[in-house]
mmCIF file of C-alpha atoms in Angstrom:
data_model
loop_
_atom_site.group_PDB
_atom_site.id
_atom_site.type_symbol
_atom_site.label_atom_id
_atom_site.label_comp_id
_atom_site.label_asym_id
_atom_site.label_seq_id
_atom_site.Cartn_x
_atom_site.Cartn_y
_atom_site.Cartn_z
ATOM 1 C CA ALA S 1 0.000 0.000 0.000
ATOM 2 C CA GLN S 2 1.144 3.554 -0.561
ATOM 3 C CA SER S 3 0.073 6.995 0.526
ATOM 4 C CA VAL S 4 1.264 10.569 0.256
ATOM 5 C CA THR S 5 0.707 13.578 2.496
ATOM 6 C CA GLN S 6 1.205 17.143 1.423
ATOM 7 C CA LEU S 7 1.771 19.055 4.597
ATOM 8 C CA ASP S 8 0.432 22.424 3.416
ATOM 9 C CA SER S 9 -2.813 22.988 1.542
ATOM 10 C CA HIS S 10 -1.806 26.586 0.735
ATOM 11 C CA VAL S 11 1.592 28.288 0.451
ATOM 12 C CA SER S 12 2.012 31.987 -0.220
ATOM 13 C CA VAL S 13 5.326 33.586 -1.206
ATOM 14 C CA SER S 14 6.556 36.834 -2.680
ATOM 15 C CA GLU S 15 8.018 36.914 -6.154
ATOM 16 C CA GLY S 16 11.767 36.308 -6.014
ATOM 17 C CA THR S 17 11.715 34.439 -2.686
ATOM 18 C CA PRO S 18 12.292 30.686 -2.241
ATOM 19 C CA VAL S 19 9.530 28.119 -2.558
ATOM 20 C CA LEU S 20 9.199 25.022 -0.361
ATOM 21 C CA LEU S 21 6.319 22.580 -0.846
ATOM 22 C CA ARG S 22 6.437 19.688 1.593
ATOM 23 C CA CYS S 23 5.556 16.075 0.910
ATOM 24 C CA ASN S 24 5.834 12.885 2.941
ATOM 25 C CA TYR S 25 5.143 9.459 1.494
ATOM 26 C CA SER S 26 4.534 5.940 2.639
ATOM 27 C CA SER S 27 5.306 2.939 0.462
ATOM 28 C CA SER S 28 5.902 -0.713 1.121
ATOM 29 C CA TYR S 29 8.580 -0.898 -1.581
ATOM 30 C CA SER S 30 11.059 1.362 -3.293
ATOM 31 C CA PRO S 31 8.815 4.109 -4.574
ATOM 32 C CA SER S 32 8.594 6.134 -7.726
ATOM 33 C CA LEU S 33 7.864 9.720 -6.754
ATOM 34 C CA PHE S 34 6.649 12.624 -8.857
ATOM 35 C CA TRP S 35 5.640 16.229 -8.636
ATOM 36 C CA TYR S 36 2.946 17.426 -11.031
ATOM 37 C CA VAL S 37 1.681 20.982 -11.510
ATOM 38 C CA GLN S 38 -1.806 22.016 -12.591
ATOM 39 C CA HIS S 39 -2.469 25.550 -13.753
ATOM 40 C CA PRO S 40 -6.090 26.771 -13.711
ATOM 41 C CA ASN S 41 -8.200 25.020 -16.350
ATOM 42 C CA LYS S 42 -5.150 23.174 -17.622
ATOM 43 C CA GLY S 43 -4.037 19.560 -17.544
ATOM 44 C CA LEU S 44 -1.462 18.045 -15.212
ATOM 45 C CA GLN S 45 2.140 18.651 -16.203
ATOM 46 C CA LEU S 46 5.059 16.606 -14.895
ATOM 47 C CA LEU S 47 7.641 18.747 -13.078
ATOM 48 C CA LEU S 48 10.045 15.986 -12.100
ATOM 49 C CA LYS S 49 10.278 12.332 -11.133
ATOM 50 C CA TYR S 50 12.405 10.161 -8.877
ATOM 51 C CA THR S 51 12.903 6.521 -9.833
ATOM 52 C CA SER S 52 15.816 5.357 -7.606
ATOM 53 C CA ALA S 53 18.648 7.144 -9.379
ATOM 54 C CA ALA S 54 20.101 10.383 -7.941
ATOM 55 C CA THR S 55 18.386 11.545 -4.756
ATOM 56 C CA LEU S 56 18.407 15.176 -5.891
ATOM 57 C CA VAL S 57 16.126 15.468 -8.882
ATOM 58 C CA LYS S 58 16.063 18.501 -11.130
ATOM 59 C CA GLY S 59 12.907 19.336 -13.013
ATOM 60 C CA ILE S 60 11.540 21.932 -15.344
ATOM 61 C CA ASN S 61 11.253 25.667 -14.632
ATOM 62 C CA GLY S 62 13.982 25.633 -11.982
ATOM 63 C CA PHE S 63 12.234 23.237 -9.593
ATOM 64 C CA GLU S 64 14.029 20.438 -7.813
ATOM 65 C CA ALA S 65 13.209 17.856 -5.172
ATOM 66 C CA GLU S 66 15.296 15.771 -2.806
ATOM 67 C CA PHE S 67 14.410 12.184 -1.945
ATOM 68 C CA LYS S 68 15.189 11.480 1.721
ATOM 69 C CA LYS S 69 14.492 7.862 2.551
ATOM 70 C CA SER S 70 15.231 8.257 6.254
ATOM 71 C CA GLU S 71 12.611 10.997 6.512
ATOM 72 C CA THR S 72 10.248 9.514 3.887
ATOM 73 C CA SER S 73 10.127 12.973 2.344
ATOM 74 C CA PHE S 74 10.207 14.381 -1.168
ATOM 75 C CA HIS S 75 9.982 18.155 -0.742
ATOM 76 C CA LEU S 76 9.805 20.439 -3.785
ATOM 77 C CA THR S 77 11.907 23.605 -3.858
ATOM 78 C CA LYS S 78 12.708 26.522 -6.108
ATOM 79 C CA PRO S 79 15.244 29.222 -5.242
ATOM 80 C CA SER S 80 13.249 32.136 -6.615
ATOM 81 C CA ALA S 81 9.506 32.201 -7.256
ATOM 82 C CA HIS S 82 8.025 33.684 -10.395
ATOM 83 C CA MET S 83 4.478 34.897 -10.883
ATOM 84 C CA SER S 84 3.931 32.145 -13.444
ATOM 85 C CA ASP S 85 4.591 29.516 -10.751
ATOM 86 C CA ALA S 86 1.189 30.205 -9.197
ATOM 87 C CA ALA S 87 -0.694 26.917 -9.564
ATOM 88 C CA GLU S 88 -1.660 23.764 -7.682
ATOM 89 C CA TYR S 89 1.105 21.236 -7.068
ATOM 90 C CA PHE S 90 0.618 17.526 -6.479
ATOM 91 C CA CYS S 91 3.069 15.118 -4.881
ATOM 92 C CA VAL S 92 2.511 11.646 -6.285
ATOM 93 C CA VAL S 93 3.739 8.154 -5.459
ATOM 94 C CA GLY S 94 3.643 5.356 -8.004
ATOM 95 C CA ALA S 95 3.048 1.681 -7.429
ATOM 96 C CA GLY S 96 5.877 -0.624 -8.306
ATOM 97 C CA GLY S 97 6.361 -3.124 -11.061
ATOM 98 C CA THR S 98 3.761 -3.434 -13.784
ATOM 99 C CA SER S 99 1.388 -1.143 -11.891
ATOM 100 C CA TYR S 100 3.816 1.755 -12.352
ATOM 101 C CA GLY S 101 1.062 4.047 -13.623
ATOM 102 C CA LYS S 102 -1.238 3.427 -10.668
ATOM 103 C CA LEU S 103 -0.510 6.737 -9.041
ATOM 104 C CA THR S 104 -1.569 7.909 -5.603
ATOM 105 C CA PHE S 105 -1.943 11.678 -5.446
ATOM 106 C CA GLY S 106 -1.579 13.976 -2.482
ATOM 107 C CA GLN S 107 -4.362 16.451 -1.781
ATOM 108 C CA GLY S 108 -2.470 19.244 -3.498
ATOM 109 C CA THR S 109 -0.805 22.486 -2.427
ATOM 110 C CA ILE S 110 -2.010 25.748 -3.904
ATOM 111 C CA LEU S 111 0.915 28.099 -4.442
ATOM 112 C CA THR S 112 0.183 31.816 -4.518
ATOM 113 C CA VAL S 113 2.896 34.231 -5.635
ATOM 114 C CA HIS S 114 2.590 37.893 -4.657
ATOM 115 C CA PRO S 115 4.279 40.696 -6.611
ATOM 116 C CA GLY W 1 -1.127 13.076 -31.804
ATOM 117 C CA ALA W 2 0.938 15.645 -29.986
ATOM 118 C CA GLY W 3 -0.679 15.010 -26.629
ATOM 119 C CA VAL W 4 -3.394 13.024 -24.890
ATOM 120 C CA SER W 5 -6.708 14.126 -26.322
ATOM 121 C CA GLN W 6 -10.003 13.805 -24.464
ATOM 122 C CA SER W 7 -13.568 14.449 -25.538
ATOM 123 C CA PRO W 8 -15.911 15.953 -24.722
ATOM 124 C CA SER W 9 -14.143 18.640 -22.719
ATOM 125 C CA ASN W 10 -17.404 19.413 -20.945
ATOM 126 C CA LYS W 11 -20.559 17.359 -20.561
ATOM 127 C CA VAL W 12 -23.750 18.140 -18.687
ATOM 128 C CA THR W 13 -26.105 15.204 -18.331
ATOM 129 C CA GLU W 14 -29.284 14.402 -16.477
ATOM 130 C CA LYS W 15 -29.230 11.994 -13.571
ATOM 131 C CA GLY W 16 -29.906 8.466 -14.770
ATOM 132 C CA LYS W 17 -28.503 8.936 -18.268
ATOM 133 C CA ASP W 18 -25.477 7.067 -19.609
ATOM 134 C CA VAL W 19 -22.336 8.940 -20.706
ATOM 135 C CA GLU W 20 -19.282 7.995 -22.711
ATOM 136 C CA LEU W 21 -15.947 9.748 -22.367
ATOM 137 C CA ARG W 22 -13.266 9.252 -24.967
ATOM 138 C CA CYS W 23 -9.489 9.257 -24.692
ATOM 139 C CA ASP W 24 -7.017 9.297 -27.553
ATOM 140 C CA PRO W 25 -3.533 8.605 -26.146
ATOM 141 C CA ILE W 26 -0.229 9.759 -27.527
ATOM 142 C CA SER W 27 0.617 7.749 -30.619
ATOM 143 C CA GLY W 28 2.688 4.682 -29.765
ATOM 144 C CA HIS W 29 1.848 4.675 -26.063
ATOM 145 C CA THR W 30 0.824 1.214 -24.944
ATOM 146 C CA ALA W 31 -0.199 2.090 -21.396
ATOM 147 C CA LEU W 32 -3.345 4.124 -20.733
ATOM 148 C CA TYR W 33 -4.844 5.248 -17.433
ATOM 149 C CA TRP W 34 -8.095 6.812 -16.256
ATOM 150 C CA TYR W 35 -8.249 9.022 -13.177
ATOM 151 C CA ARG W 36 -11.002 11.070 -11.584
ATOM 152 C CA GLN W 37 -10.555 14.475 -9.948
ATOM 153 C CA SER W 38 -13.322 15.658 -7.663
ATOM 154 C CA LEU W 39 -13.582 18.275 -4.925
ATOM 155 C CA GLY W 40 -14.181 15.881 -2.101
ATOM 156 C CA GLN W 41 -11.889 13.037 -3.123
ATOM 157 C CA GLY W 42 -8.962 14.658 -4.909
ATOM 158 C CA LEU W 43 -7.344 12.656 -7.709
ATOM 159 C CA GLU W 44 -8.190 8.944 -7.771
ATOM 160 C CA PHE W 45 -7.008 6.088 -9.948
ATOM 161 C CA LEU W 46 -9.794 4.304 -11.810
ATOM 162 C CA ILE W 47 -8.337 1.800 -14.286
ATOM 163 C CA TYR W 48 -5.185 0.994 -16.211
ATOM 164 C CA PHE W 49 -4.740 -0.590 -19.644
ATOM 165 C CA GLN W 50 -1.693 -2.249 -21.090
ATOM 166 C CA GLY W 51 -2.565 -2.680 -24.737
ATOM 167 C CA ASN W 52 -6.213 -3.718 -24.825
ATOM 168 C CA SER W 53 -6.096 -5.524 -21.486
ATOM 169 C CA ALA W 54 -6.962 -4.006 -18.120
ATOM 170 C CA PRO W 55 -4.667 -5.606 -15.516
ATOM 171 C CA ASP W 56 -5.896 -3.253 -12.818
ATOM 172 C CA LYS W 57 -9.436 -1.963 -12.609
ATOM 173 C CA SER W 58 -9.462 -1.751 -8.849
ATOM 174 C CA GLY W 59 -10.333 1.939 -8.762
ATOM 175 C CA LEU W 60 -13.658 1.744 -10.582
ATOM 176 C CA PRO W 61 -16.130 2.932 -7.923
ATOM 177 C CA SER W 62 -19.082 0.746 -8.890
ATOM 178 C CA ASP W 63 -20.364 -1.594 -11.580
ATOM 179 C CA ARG W 64 -21.927 1.429 -13.294
ATOM 180 C CA PHE W 65 -18.424 2.288 -14.460
ATOM 181 C CA SER W 66 -16.714 0.404 -17.281
ATOM 182 C CA ALA W 67 -13.948 1.067 -19.753
ATOM 183 C CA GLU W 68 -12.632 -0.507 -22.874
ATOM 184 C CA ARG W 69 -9.736 0.013 -25.196
ATOM 185 C CA THR W 70 -9.645 -1.129 -28.783
ATOM 186 C CA GLY W 71 -6.775 -1.462 -31.215
ATOM 187 C CA GLY W 72 -4.341 -0.581 -28.451
ATOM 188 C CA SER W 73 -5.270 3.044 -28.916
ATOM 189 C CA VAL W 74 -8.540 4.853 -28.159
ATOM 190 C CA SER W 75 -10.265 4.170 -24.868
ATOM 191 C CA THR W 76 -13.830 4.847 -23.788
ATOM 192 C CA LEU W 77 -14.971 5.254 -20.192
ATOM 193 C CA THR W 78 -18.687 4.602 -19.808
ATOM 194 C CA ILE W 79 -20.792 5.606 -16.822
ATOM 195 C CA GLN W 80 -24.266 4.104 -16.728
ATOM 196 C CA ARG W 81 -27.220 5.565 -14.864
ATOM 197 C CA THR W 82 -25.230 8.612 -13.802
ATOM 198 C CA GLN W 83 -25.581 9.966 -10.283
ATOM 199 C CA GLN W 84 -24.792 13.432 -8.969
ATOM 200 C CA GLU W 85 -21.754 12.089 -7.112
ATOM 201 C CA ASP W 86 -20.280 11.141 -10.497
ATOM 202 C CA SER W 87 -19.746 14.838 -11.229
ATOM 203 C CA ALA W 88 -15.987 15.301 -11.579
ATOM 204 C CA VAL W 89 -13.189 15.817 -14.040
ATOM 205 C CA TYR W 90 -12.202 12.543 -15.679
ATOM 206 C CA LEU W 91 -8.554 12.513 -16.652
ATOM 207 C CA CYS W 92 -6.892 10.194 -19.104
ATOM 208 C CA ALA W 93 -3.137 9.612 -19.204
ATOM 209 C CA SER W 94 -0.761 7.532 -21.259
ATOM 210 C CA SER W 95 2.834 6.373 -21.221
ATOM 211 C CA PHE W 96 5.084 4.539 -23.633
ATOM 212 C CA ASP W 97 4.830 1.440 -21.493
ATOM 213 C CA SER W 98 4.282 0.585 -17.866
ATOM 214 C CA SER W 99 7.921 0.258 -16.861
ATOM 215 C CA GLY W 100 8.864 3.706 -15.714
ATOM 216 C CA ASN W 101 8.329 6.092 -18.582
ATOM 217 C CA THR W 102 6.817 9.530 -18.133
ATOM 218 C CA ILE W 103 3.041 9.564 -17.769
ATOM 219 C CA TYR W 104 1.324 12.319 -19.744
ATOM 220 C CA PHE W 105 -2.135 13.594 -18.819
ATOM 221 C CA GLY W 106 -4.878 15.000 -20.986
ATOM 222 C CA GLU W 107 -6.821 18.106 -20.010
ATOM 223 C CA GLY W 108 -9.788 16.083 -18.839
ATOM 224 C CA SER W 109 -13.500 15.767 -19.447
ATOM 225 C CA TRP W 110 -15.581 17.814 -17.003
ATOM 226 C CA LEU W 111 -18.772 15.902 -16.220
ATOM 227 C CA THR W 112 -21.686 17.551 -14.460
ATOM 228 C CA VAL W 113 -24.719 15.454 -13.515
ATOM 229 C CA VAL W 114 -27.828 17.510 -12.822
#
């Protein structure tokens, strides 16, 4: 079984300041972990994924996430927020093996960026 | 096609009617997934296809829900005798195969049952 908890339902930052979106996961095997972003009235877009290679994963638009097994965490960060980063972000854990695409989504974190 | 295509983008139906939602995956993708996004439940897995077979349909909420895939390409999600709690965005996704490739999502079909 697997589960994912996003620790903040809303995060608000000023443009140019760092972004931290927190995620903890639970998985009975070595997990695949993802961050997806959803802009208003748009589809889900993959930001980055972890599949047991490097623990620090770099994604698109300057985002990165670090896999910490000891803390069962996969927090998403960005050094400097941009107005276009305002969206909802989902931390996702994937089932293993042939059920790779059976994803379990967190409840989402809405990121607001102030000028 | 360039991305996962879903139709209709919006559908309003009366309670008790049947609806069909269509998904056209990215060309060459053998794995196809259906998810549902609703206010109360967040994003939930419904069913997964590898080719035309559905190895995992554990997320279908009731026997009113069914899905099929033909020719290893287009998939149809059918909801019979729709209920108001079926109102949600139904998302389709595809990947090259089921072994770790990136999963791409469509923009969804917004279903409203009145």
